[in-house]
Tab-separated table of C-alpha atoms and ligand atoms in Angstrom:
chain	number	residue	atom	x	y	z
A	4	MET	CA	248.536	40.944	421.339
A	5	SER	CA	245.067	41.008	419.846
A	6	ASP	CA	244.038	38.713	417.046
A	7	SER	CA	244.124	41.511	414.514
A	8	ASP	CA	247.615	42.553	415.612
A	9	THR	CA	248.922	39.154	414.691
A	10	GLN	CA	247.517	39.253	411.179
A	11	VAL	CA	250.152	38.985	408.527
A	12	ARG	CA	249.131	40.002	405.080
A	13	GLN	CA	250.222	37.846	402.210
A	14	VAL	CA	250.704	38.753	398.601
A	15	GLY	CA	247.310	39.221	396.976
A	16	GLN	CA	245.682	40.092	400.295
A	17	LEU	CA	246.049	43.851	400.205
A	18	PRO	CA	243.003	45.688	401.466
A	19	GLU	CA	240.656	46.650	398.675
A	20	ILE	CA	237.697	47.951	400.619
A	21	ILE	CA	237.903	50.010	403.779
A	22	VAL	CA	234.841	50.401	405.977
A	23	ARG	CA	234.560	52.610	409.031
A	24	GLY	CA	231.576	51.143	410.828
A	25	GLY	CA	228.944	52.415	413.208
A	26	ARG	CA	226.793	54.556	410.929
A	27	PRO	CA	223.118	53.696	410.449
A	28	LEU	CA	222.261	53.427	406.746
A	29	ARG	CA	219.533	55.776	405.574
A	30	GLY	CA	218.030	56.408	402.160
A	31	GLU	CA	216.982	54.662	398.983
A	32	VAL	CA	218.916	52.141	396.977
A	33	GLU	CA	218.245	50.953	393.434
A	34	VAL	CA	218.200	47.244	392.696
A	35	GLU	CA	219.680	45.875	389.457
A	36	ALA	CA	218.453	43.124	387.174
A	37	SER	CA	219.066	39.736	388.757
A	38	LYS	CA	222.486	38.225	388.110
A	39	ASN	CA	221.215	34.706	388.674
A	40	ALA	CA	218.365	35.251	386.216
A	41	THR	CA	220.524	37.018	383.617
A	42	LEU	CA	223.055	34.165	383.322
A	43	PRO	CA	220.574	31.401	382.331
A	44	VAL	CA	218.743	33.791	380.003
A	45	MET	CA	222.059	34.607	378.269
A	46	ALA	CA	222.756	30.867	377.909
A	47	ALA	CA	219.238	30.317	376.562
A	48	ALA	CA	219.957	32.850	373.804
A	49	LEU	CA	221.979	29.981	372.264
A	50	LEU	CA	218.678	28.274	371.443
A	51	THR	CA	217.905	30.709	368.621
A	52	ALA	CA	219.783	32.205	365.678
A	53	ASP	CA	217.804	35.437	366.111
A	54	PRO	CA	218.957	38.344	368.268
A	55	VAL	CA	217.979	38.468	371.942
A	56	THR	CA	218.069	41.847	373.666
A	57	LEU	CA	218.213	42.171	377.445
A	58	PRO	CA	217.674	45.758	378.637
A	59	GLY	CA	219.239	47.111	381.830
A	60	ILE	CA	221.847	44.458	382.546
A	61	PRO	CA	224.389	45.404	385.244
A	62	TRP	CA	228.012	45.097	384.195
A	63	LEU	CA	229.053	42.372	386.630
A	64	HIS	CA	232.061	40.065	386.358
A	65	ASP	CA	229.829	36.990	386.110
A	66	VAL	CA	227.879	38.535	383.240
A	67	ASP	CA	231.149	39.411	381.537
A	68	THR	CA	232.498	35.888	382.061
A	69	LEU	CA	229.468	34.291	380.411
A	70	ARG	CA	229.583	36.882	377.652
A	71	ARG	CA	233.184	35.844	376.984
A	72	VAL	CA	232.193	32.164	376.957
A	73	LEU	CA	229.521	32.955	374.353
A	74	MET	CA	231.974	34.976	372.277
A	75	SER	CA	234.430	32.041	372.335
A	76	LEU	CA	231.662	29.938	370.804
A	77	GLY	CA	231.408	32.480	367.956
A	78	VAL	CA	228.296	34.222	369.277
A	79	SER	CA	228.064	37.948	368.672
A	80	THR	CA	227.368	40.016	371.797
A	81	GLU	CA	226.903	43.746	371.843
A	82	ARG	CA	226.496	46.210	374.651
A	83	SER	CA	224.700	49.458	374.061
A	84	GLY	CA	224.545	51.428	377.291
A	85	ARG	CA	223.066	49.008	379.811
A	86	ASP	CA	221.455	46.815	377.119
A	87	LEU	CA	222.996	43.535	376.025
A	88	THR	CA	222.212	41.904	372.685
A	89	VAL	CA	223.219	38.299	372.017
A	90	GLU	CA	223.003	36.814	368.537
A	91	ALA	CA	223.918	33.128	368.214
A	92	ARG	CA	223.911	32.801	364.431
A	93	GLU	CA	227.306	31.131	363.992
A	94	VAL	CA	228.134	28.797	366.875
A	95	ASP	CA	230.938	26.310	367.467
A	96	PRO	CA	229.502	23.906	370.087
A	97	PHE	CA	232.985	22.509	370.806
A	98	ALA	CA	234.710	25.772	371.676
A	99	ALA	CA	233.795	26.489	375.328
A	100	PRO	CA	237.062	27.578	377.013
A	101	GLU	CA	238.122	25.635	380.077
A	102	HIS	CA	239.513	28.556	382.077
A	103	LEU	CA	236.227	30.484	381.904
A	104	VAL	CA	233.926	27.533	382.618
A	105	ARG	CA	236.078	26.510	385.579
A	106	ARG	CA	235.960	30.077	386.879
A	107	MET	CA	232.185	30.222	386.948
A	108	ARG	CA	229.890	27.238	387.366
A	109	ALA	CA	226.949	28.962	385.709
A	110	SER	CA	228.890	28.615	382.424
A	111	PHE	CA	227.801	24.981	382.446
A	112	LEU	CA	224.336	26.270	381.557
A	113	ILE	CA	225.456	26.357	377.902
A	114	ALA	CA	225.382	22.526	377.783
A	115	GLY	CA	221.605	22.088	377.494
A	116	PRO	CA	220.994	24.711	374.791
A	117	LEU	CA	224.058	23.764	372.707
A	118	LEU	CA	223.119	20.090	372.705
A	119	ALA	CA	219.475	20.777	371.933
A	120	ARG	CA	220.188	23.085	369.001
A	121	PHE	CA	223.290	21.501	367.463
A	122	GLY	CA	223.007	17.850	368.528
A	123	VAL	CA	226.536	18.004	369.979
A	124	ALA	CA	228.342	19.963	372.672
A	125	ARG	CA	231.704	19.833	374.372
A	126	VAL	CA	231.766	21.630	377.705
A	127	PRO	CA	234.580	21.668	380.286
A	128	LEU	CA	233.778	20.279	383.736
A	129	PRO	CA	233.018	23.238	385.981
A	130	GLY	CA	234.831	21.856	389.043
A	131	GLY	CA	234.112	22.743	392.658
A	132	CYS	CA	234.254	26.079	394.389
A	133	ALA	CA	234.711	27.563	397.834
A	134	ILE	CA	231.176	26.771	398.983
A	135	GLY	CA	231.294	23.067	398.195
A	136	SER	CA	231.950	20.334	395.663
A	137	ARG	CA	228.829	21.238	393.682
A	138	PRO	CA	228.445	18.193	391.408
A	139	ILE	CA	226.652	18.205	388.037
A	140	ASP	CA	225.281	14.666	388.193
A	141	LEU	CA	221.664	15.886	388.059
A	142	HIS	CA	222.356	17.915	384.898
A	143	LEU	CA	223.933	14.871	383.234
A	144	LYS	CA	221.266	12.374	384.328
A	145	GLY	CA	218.528	14.680	383.055
A	146	LEU	CA	220.181	15.255	379.681
A	147	GLN	CA	220.733	11.490	379.351
A	148	ALA	CA	217.049	10.947	380.011
A	149	LEU	CA	216.366	13.285	377.085
A	150	GLY	CA	218.429	10.909	374.913
A	151	ALA	CA	221.922	12.388	375.116
A	152	ASP	CA	225.008	10.212	374.956
A	153	VAL	CA	227.293	11.687	377.636
A	154	GLN	CA	231.039	10.960	377.712
A	155	SER	CA	233.563	12.398	380.110
A	156	ASN	CA	236.958	12.930	378.508
A	157	SER	CA	240.050	14.721	379.955
A	158	GLY	CA	238.148	17.311	381.902
A	159	TYR	CA	235.471	17.796	379.250
A	160	ILE	CA	231.967	16.422	378.914
A	161	GLU	CA	230.898	15.541	375.398
A	162	PHE	CA	227.206	15.333	374.616
A	163	ARG	CA	225.678	13.816	371.505
A	164	ALA	CA	222.044	13.423	370.450
A	165	PRO	CA	220.989	14.142	366.871
A	166	ARG	CA	217.587	15.100	368.278
A	167	LEU	CA	216.556	15.150	371.936
A	168	ARG	CA	213.234	13.546	372.824
A	169	GLY	CA	210.924	14.519	375.650
A	170	ALA	CA	211.010	12.412	378.802
A	171	ASN	CA	209.816	12.234	382.401
A	172	ILE	CA	212.606	13.317	384.734
A	173	TYR	CA	212.594	13.240	388.519
A	174	LEU	CA	215.309	15.358	390.135
A	175	ASP	CA	216.713	13.875	393.362
A	176	PHE	CA	217.193	17.450	394.587
A	177	PRO	CA	215.508	20.590	393.194
A	178	SER	CA	218.765	21.938	391.749
A	179	VAL	CA	218.449	25.392	390.208
A	180	GLY	CA	221.129	24.818	387.572
A	181	ALA	CA	219.941	21.319	386.597
A	182	THR	CA	216.337	22.520	386.273
A	183	GLU	CA	217.506	25.392	384.059
A	184	ASN	CA	219.669	23.201	381.817
A	185	LEU	CA	216.779	20.764	381.362
A	186	LEU	CA	214.201	23.484	380.631
A	187	MET	CA	216.429	24.849	377.885
A	188	ALA	CA	217.203	21.443	376.391
A	189	ALA	CA	213.567	20.311	376.495
A	190	SER	CA	212.462	23.463	374.673
A	191	LEU	CA	213.976	22.102	371.429
A	192	ALA	CA	213.271	18.383	372.094
A	193	ASP	CA	210.623	16.241	370.403
A	194	GLY	CA	207.375	16.133	372.386
A	195	TRP	CA	206.684	16.721	376.063
A	196	THR	CA	209.154	16.710	378.939
A	197	VAL	CA	208.024	16.612	382.547
A	198	VAL	CA	210.495	17.633	385.263
A	199	GLU	CA	209.387	16.589	388.735
A	200	ASN	CA	210.858	17.969	391.950
A	201	ALA	CA	211.996	20.935	389.860
A	202	ALA	CA	213.505	24.063	391.419
A	203	GLN	CA	210.889	26.773	392.073
A	204	GLU	CA	213.266	29.736	392.389
A	205	PRO	CA	212.103	33.022	390.818
A	206	GLU	CA	215.103	32.823	388.462
A	207	VAL	CA	213.769	29.494	387.122
A	208	VAL	CA	210.365	31.109	386.585
A	209	ASP	CA	212.072	33.982	384.792
A	210	LEU	CA	213.891	31.569	382.487
A	211	ALA	CA	210.592	29.806	381.738
A	212	ASN	CA	208.982	33.163	380.895
A	213	PHE	CA	211.938	33.986	378.655
A	214	LEU	CA	211.669	30.633	376.842
A	215	ASN	CA	207.968	31.317	376.302
A	216	ALA	CA	208.868	34.770	374.925
A	217	LEU	CA	211.088	32.952	372.365
A	218	GLY	CA	208.049	30.899	371.253
A	219	GLY	CA	208.622	27.995	373.649
A	220	GLU	CA	205.976	26.268	375.724
A	221	VAL	CA	206.882	25.877	379.395
A	222	ARG	CA	204.104	25.345	381.919
A	223	GLY	CA	204.062	25.013	385.685
A	224	ALA	CA	206.997	27.347	386.402
A	225	GLY	CA	207.135	28.146	390.114
A	226	THR	CA	205.733	24.728	391.027
A	227	PRO	CA	207.666	21.469	391.529
A	228	GLU	CA	206.313	20.036	388.270
A	229	LEU	CA	207.378	21.620	385.010
A	230	ARG	CA	205.991	20.607	381.626
A	231	VAL	CA	207.788	21.605	378.456
A	232	HIS	CA	206.573	21.094	374.917
A	233	GLY	CA	209.576	21.131	372.593
A	234	GLN	CA	209.533	23.298	369.462
A	235	ASP	CA	211.232	22.908	366.077
A	236	ARG	CA	212.720	26.357	366.406
A	237	LEU	CA	212.661	29.368	368.699
A	238	HIS	CA	212.831	33.029	367.717
A	239	GLY	CA	214.436	36.164	369.175
A	240	ALA	CA	212.946	38.520	371.758
A	241	THR	CA	213.572	41.558	373.889
A	242	TYR	CA	213.221	40.522	377.503
A	243	GLN	CA	213.382	42.339	380.845
A	244	VAL	CA	215.004	40.188	383.520
A	245	ILE	CA	213.534	40.275	387.064
A	246	PRO	CA	215.087	42.415	389.825
A	247	ASP	CA	217.851	40.866	391.898
A	248	ARG	CA	216.268	39.510	395.085
A	249	ILE	CA	219.673	38.684	396.577
A	250	GLU	CA	221.051	42.178	395.987
A	251	ALA	CA	217.833	43.642	397.436
A	252	GLY	CA	218.078	41.313	400.424
A	253	THR	CA	221.685	42.289	401.016
A	254	TYR	CA	220.796	46.000	401.314
A	255	LEU	CA	217.809	45.255	403.554
A	256	ILE	CA	220.009	43.206	405.861
A	257	ALA	CA	222.632	45.972	405.849
A	258	GLY	CA	219.876	48.407	406.883
A	259	ALA	CA	218.835	46.090	409.718
A	260	ALA	CA	222.416	45.449	410.839
A	261	THR	CA	223.108	49.157	411.263
A	262	GLY	CA	219.823	50.156	412.911
A	263	GLY	CA	218.994	52.108	409.778
A	264	ASP	CA	216.061	53.134	407.593
A	265	VAL	CA	216.451	51.901	404.022
A	266	VAL	CA	214.121	51.732	401.009
A	267	VAL	CA	215.020	49.086	398.440
A	268	GLY	CA	213.524	48.822	394.959
A	269	PRO	CA	212.460	48.018	392.341
A	270	ILE	CA	211.856	44.479	393.540
A	271	VAL	CA	209.165	41.822	393.496
A	272	SER	CA	208.709	41.593	397.249
A	273	GLU	CA	207.084	38.175	396.928
A	274	HIS	CA	210.531	36.879	395.913
A	275	ILE	CA	211.997	37.843	399.288
A	276	ARG	CA	209.138	36.821	401.594
A	277	PRO	CA	211.265	34.377	403.598
A	278	LEU	CA	213.807	37.113	404.312
A	279	LEU	CA	211.138	39.671	405.210
A	280	ALA	CA	209.564	37.186	407.623
A	281	LYS	CA	212.909	36.600	409.330
A	282	LEU	CA	213.781	40.304	409.535
A	283	ARG	CA	210.371	41.000	411.111
A	284	GLU	CA	210.963	38.188	413.583
A	285	ALA	CA	214.300	39.807	414.454
A	286	GLY	CA	212.437	43.013	415.336
A	287	ALA	CA	212.776	45.100	412.187
A	288	VAL	CA	209.763	47.026	410.892
A	289	ILE	CA	209.005	46.189	407.266
A	290	GLU	CA	206.799	48.228	404.969
A	291	ASP	CA	206.070	46.040	401.949
A	292	ALA	CA	204.706	47.953	398.957
A	293	GLY	CA	205.092	45.053	396.549
A	294	ASP	CA	207.602	46.712	394.222
A	295	TYR	CA	209.721	48.231	396.975
A	296	VAL	CA	210.345	47.529	400.640
A	297	ARG	CA	211.286	49.866	403.462
A	298	ILE	CA	213.058	48.551	406.518
A	299	THR	CA	213.559	50.390	409.780
A	300	ALA	CA	215.385	48.747	412.613
A	301	GLU	CA	216.426	49.544	416.134
A	302	GLU	CA	219.560	48.054	417.518
A	303	PRO	CA	220.014	45.425	418.748
A	304	LEU	CA	218.093	42.896	416.631
A	305	GLN	CA	216.647	39.852	418.391
A	306	ALA	CA	218.137	36.384	417.826
A	307	ILE	CA	216.256	34.161	415.350
A	308	ASP	CA	216.481	30.630	413.948
A	309	VAL	CA	217.063	30.287	410.211
A	310	LYS	CA	217.335	27.231	407.983
A	311	THR	CA	218.310	27.568	404.333
A	312	MET	CA	216.134	25.625	401.928
A	313	PRO	CA	215.322	25.578	398.230
A	314	HIS	CA	212.772	28.283	397.317
A	315	PRO	CA	210.328	29.186	398.828
A	316	GLY	CA	212.553	28.460	401.818
A	317	PHE	CA	215.190	30.871	403.079
A	318	PRO	CA	217.803	31.403	400.314
A	319	THR	CA	221.280	30.033	400.910
A	320	ASP	CA	222.709	33.106	399.192
A	321	LEU	CA	221.475	35.283	402.083
A	322	GLN	CA	222.668	32.998	404.873
A	323	ALA	CA	226.061	34.678	405.267
A	324	PRO	CA	224.720	38.253	405.031
A	325	LEU	CA	222.023	37.520	407.636
A	326	MET	CA	224.532	35.896	409.975
A	327	ALA	CA	226.607	39.074	409.741
A	328	ALA	CA	223.629	41.037	411.078
A	329	LEU	CA	222.938	38.511	413.851
A	330	ILE	CA	226.429	38.676	415.395
A	331	ARG	CA	225.253	41.774	417.254
A	332	ALA	CA	221.721	40.519	418.053
A	333	GLN	CA	220.347	39.879	421.547
A	334	GLY	CA	220.456	36.148	422.288
A	335	THR	CA	221.603	33.078	420.394
A	336	SER	CA	220.542	32.481	416.790
A	337	VAL	CA	220.574	28.999	415.291
A	338	ILE	CA	221.471	28.973	411.588
A	339	THR	CA	221.330	25.748	409.600
A	340	GLU	CA	222.715	25.529	406.061
A	341	THR	CA	221.072	22.636	404.222
A	342	VAL	CA	221.820	23.533	400.570
A	343	PHE	CA	225.629	23.660	400.382
A	344	GLU	CA	227.959	21.652	402.589
A	345	ASN	CA	230.709	24.202	403.059
A	346	ARG	CA	229.083	27.569	403.220
A	347	TYR	CA	230.535	28.881	406.480
A	348	MET	CA	233.749	30.336	405.059
A	349	HIS	CA	232.785	33.723	406.476
A	350	VAL	CA	232.669	32.406	410.066
A	351	PRO	CA	236.420	32.555	410.865
A	352	GLU	CA	236.464	36.107	409.492
A	353	LEU	CA	233.466	37.160	411.611
A	354	ARG	CA	235.215	35.644	414.638
A	355	ARG	CA	238.178	37.943	414.003
A	356	MET	CA	235.745	40.798	414.649
A	357	GLY	CA	234.777	39.323	418.014
A	358	ALA	CA	231.731	37.330	416.901
A	359	ASP	CA	230.748	34.366	419.067
A	360	ILE	CA	229.917	31.600	416.578
A	361	LYS	CA	230.055	27.857	417.193
A	362	ILE	CA	229.777	25.473	414.256
A	363	ASP	CA	228.433	21.973	414.688
A	364	GLY	CA	228.163	20.260	411.314
A	365	ARG	CA	225.692	22.228	409.247
A	366	THR	CA	224.497	24.339	412.188
A	367	ALA	CA	225.964	27.585	413.446
A	368	LEU	CA	225.131	28.952	416.895
A	369	VAL	CA	225.535	32.707	416.802
A	370	THR	CA	225.472	34.427	420.186
A	371	GLY	CA	225.132	38.135	419.735
A	372	THR	CA	227.528	40.557	421.364
A	373	PRO	CA	227.703	44.361	421.204
A	374	HIS	CA	231.506	44.161	421.132
A	375	ILE	CA	232.061	43.661	417.414
A	376	MET	CA	235.207	45.465	416.295
A	377	GLY	CA	236.584	46.237	412.849
A	378	ALA	CA	239.346	43.892	411.654
A	379	ASN	CA	241.385	42.863	408.646
A	380	LEU	CA	239.152	40.510	406.703
A	381	ARG	CA	239.473	38.322	403.644
A	382	ALA	CA	236.594	37.409	401.344
A	383	SER	CA	236.346	33.794	400.166
A	384	ASP	CA	233.365	34.016	397.837
A	385	LEU	CA	230.703	36.421	396.633
A	386	ARG	CA	228.111	36.206	399.409
A	387	ALA	CA	230.747	35.794	402.136
A	388	ALA	CA	232.240	39.059	400.891
A	389	ALA	CA	228.847	40.781	401.169
A	390	ALA	CA	228.489	39.401	404.692
A	391	LEU	CA	231.848	40.815	405.746
A	392	VAL	CA	230.920	44.255	404.422
A	393	ILE	CA	227.664	44.115	406.427
A	394	ALA	CA	229.502	43.050	409.576
A	395	ALA	CA	232.015	45.854	409.045
A	396	LEU	CA	229.220	48.426	408.626
A	397	GLY	CA	227.804	47.410	412.016
A	398	ALA	CA	231.171	47.149	413.792
A	399	LYS	CA	233.046	49.726	415.830
A	400	GLY	CA	236.185	50.959	414.123
A	401	THR	CA	237.770	50.253	410.781
A	402	SER	CA	237.735	47.052	408.731
A	403	GLU	CA	239.867	46.334	405.722
A	404	LEU	CA	238.602	43.749	403.285
A	405	SER	CA	240.951	41.959	400.921
A	406	GLU	CA	240.010	39.818	397.914
A	407	ALA	CA	237.025	42.099	397.530
A	408	PHE	CA	236.947	41.338	393.793
A	409	HIS	CA	234.445	38.605	394.723
A	410	LEU	CA	231.914	41.406	395.262
A	411	ASP	CA	232.211	42.521	391.646
A	412	ARG	CA	230.932	39.127	390.494
A	413	GLY	CA	227.464	39.952	391.777
A	414	TYR	CA	227.101	43.488	393.168
A	415	TYR	CA	227.079	46.473	390.853
A	416	ARG	CA	228.853	49.477	392.454
A	417	LEU	CA	228.298	48.190	395.969
A	418	GLU	CA	230.469	50.787	397.631
A	419	ASP	CA	228.805	53.663	395.724
A	420	LYS	CA	225.348	52.419	396.685
A	421	LEU	CA	226.298	51.950	400.344
A	422	GLY	CA	228.060	55.326	400.299
A	423	SER	CA	224.851	56.979	399.101
A	424	LEU	CA	223.108	55.449	402.132
A	425	GLY	CA	225.647	57.156	404.385
A	426	ALA	CA	228.132	54.347	404.873
A	427	ASP	CA	231.779	55.289	405.298
A	428	ILE	CA	233.182	52.900	402.722
A	429	GLU	CA	235.839	53.292	400.089
A	430	ARG	CA	237.580	51.131	397.587
A	431	CYS	CA	241.258	51.750	397.717
A	432	ARG	CA	243.822	51.124	395.051
A	433	CYS	CA	246.377	50.023	397.624
A	434	SER	CA	247.613	47.210	395.391
A	435	GLU	CA	248.691	49.816	392.819
A	436	GLU	CA	250.752	51.817	395.301
A	437	PRO	CA	254.530	51.353	395.273
B	6	UD1	C1	222.311	28.440	391.930
B	6	UD1	C2	222.765	29.854	392.045
B	6	UD1	C3	223.521	30.053	393.330
B	6	UD1	C4	222.650	29.655	394.485
B	6	UD1	C5	222.118	28.241	394.278
B	6	UD1	C6	221.086	27.832	395.325
B	6	UD1	C7	223.105	30.728	389.820
B	6	UD1	C8	224.091	31.120	388.792
B	6	UD1	N1	223.621	30.188	390.927
B	6	UD1	O1	223.458	27.629	391.904
B	6	UD1	O2	223.894	31.400	393.444
B	6	UD1	O3	223.442	29.672	395.650
B	6	UD1	O4	221.474	28.140	393.012
B	6	UD1	O5	219.980	28.667	395.260
B	6	UD1	O6	221.912	30.912	389.681
B	6	UD1	N2	223.556	19.492	393.271
B	6	UD1	C9	223.852	18.166	393.046
B	6	UD1	N3	223.948	17.733	391.763
B	6	UD1	C10	223.764	18.570	390.702
B	6	UD1	C11	223.471	19.921	390.932
B	6	UD1	C12	223.377	20.364	392.246
B	6	UD1	O7	224.021	17.390	393.971
B	6	UD1	O8	223.856	18.097	389.551
B	6	UD1	C13	223.470	19.991	394.648
B	6	UD1	C14	224.554	21.011	394.969
B	6	UD1	O9	225.766	20.394	395.338
B	6	UD1	C15	223.925	21.782	396.098
B	6	UD1	C16	222.446	21.772	395.726
B	6	UD1	O10	222.283	20.716	394.792
B	6	UD1	O11	224.099	21.101	397.309
B	6	UD1	C17	221.942	23.071	395.132
B	6	UD1	O12	222.647	23.376	393.958
B	6	UD1	P1	221.967	24.121	392.749
B	6	UD1	O13	220.573	24.510	393.084
B	6	UD1	O14	222.215	23.344	391.512
B	6	UD1	O15	222.803	25.439	392.706
B	6	UD1	P2	223.410	26.123	391.454
B	6	UD1	O16	222.457	26.024	390.302
B	6	UD1	O17	224.816	25.673	391.268
């Protein structure tokens, strides 16, 4: 009996996405505004009582979750078409709901702005998630350095500081979330704050640009040293969030994995340089026009070595999708995950498809094989889910993906977009059938 024959489905594991693989993707795909830039910008809207309008925001579950957190705090949020307006006039800094903050770690980004504007905040502990324990110690240490009294109490963190004051903060690790929380808090603190070893991700730069659009003063964004001059108040703005480099990267990898010809845009190609370099190394042809990228690839790709690192290194969010392309490459790829300790949840699923992957600590040895077959798969988290879809697109036969709701956290209409590129993919409503 084959591995897939022995699979027993459990309740809640009905297939949600069905992919019949083996078709090269061809065509153009539109990239949305970045999820990971939208979330901090939404949290930063708490820093002002004026309205903040964000045009062209994709309706993703993560965006909806943060919107609901903001609404629980008393913030008014309004959607008009694809535009989102947030107005934080009346705010209860104690009202963040535990079930929503635990569901999505990015909700913890409300801590810095609430504390800075109201002098108090009560925020549930975000807890861990499938990709690792993901502590918040760097957020707390940084806010303490800005003068906050921080108490942990029955699953909640309570912050108090009548007025934050600027400080010099060195981050032990360039955490994206901690850098963002500190940028927001420092924007309403007294005097100058310097954050050293800050995250340099494009989403951090976008948040800095947004804070400056509100009348803030953030300098050095995109470098490891950020300087923030706190203001007495910030005002509203209309702000266009950057394109989603991870969504763009996912479609480029899907193009490469299927031996396709895909144009992805609008993007800022500089944001995905590490990925483009690796795809070129794997044998794909990349045409980089700056605001869009075209990839053409012949099968099979060549094996490559990849190590995830904070930006401008290779992004951890694209580790799983790239591995899914490399399972059919010629030779053995060495993938090392240095950012999160448990980000190989997709590996057992890829093995079900016939992938040859050996894990040794933080390193995965991926030996390519042409014999990748469709299987019943289960998604564990957002980027693992994207990886499984990519693997299924390149596989022979049919794959059924359960727990595909993870995709809706970060990919807007994934199956429609892949379908328009010629993929045979459908979302089924099997769970609603008798
Ligand atoms: C953000 C992204 C996530 C991406 C990650 C890395 C959002 C909403 N999420 O997550 O999609 O995968 O960046 O690019 O933008 N760490 C600590 N202490 C802390 C904070 C982090 O030890 O206080 C560690 C984490 O455990 C992890 C590493 O730092 O090992 C990176 O985490 P971080 O950059 O903070 O990621 P997030 O902001 O959670």
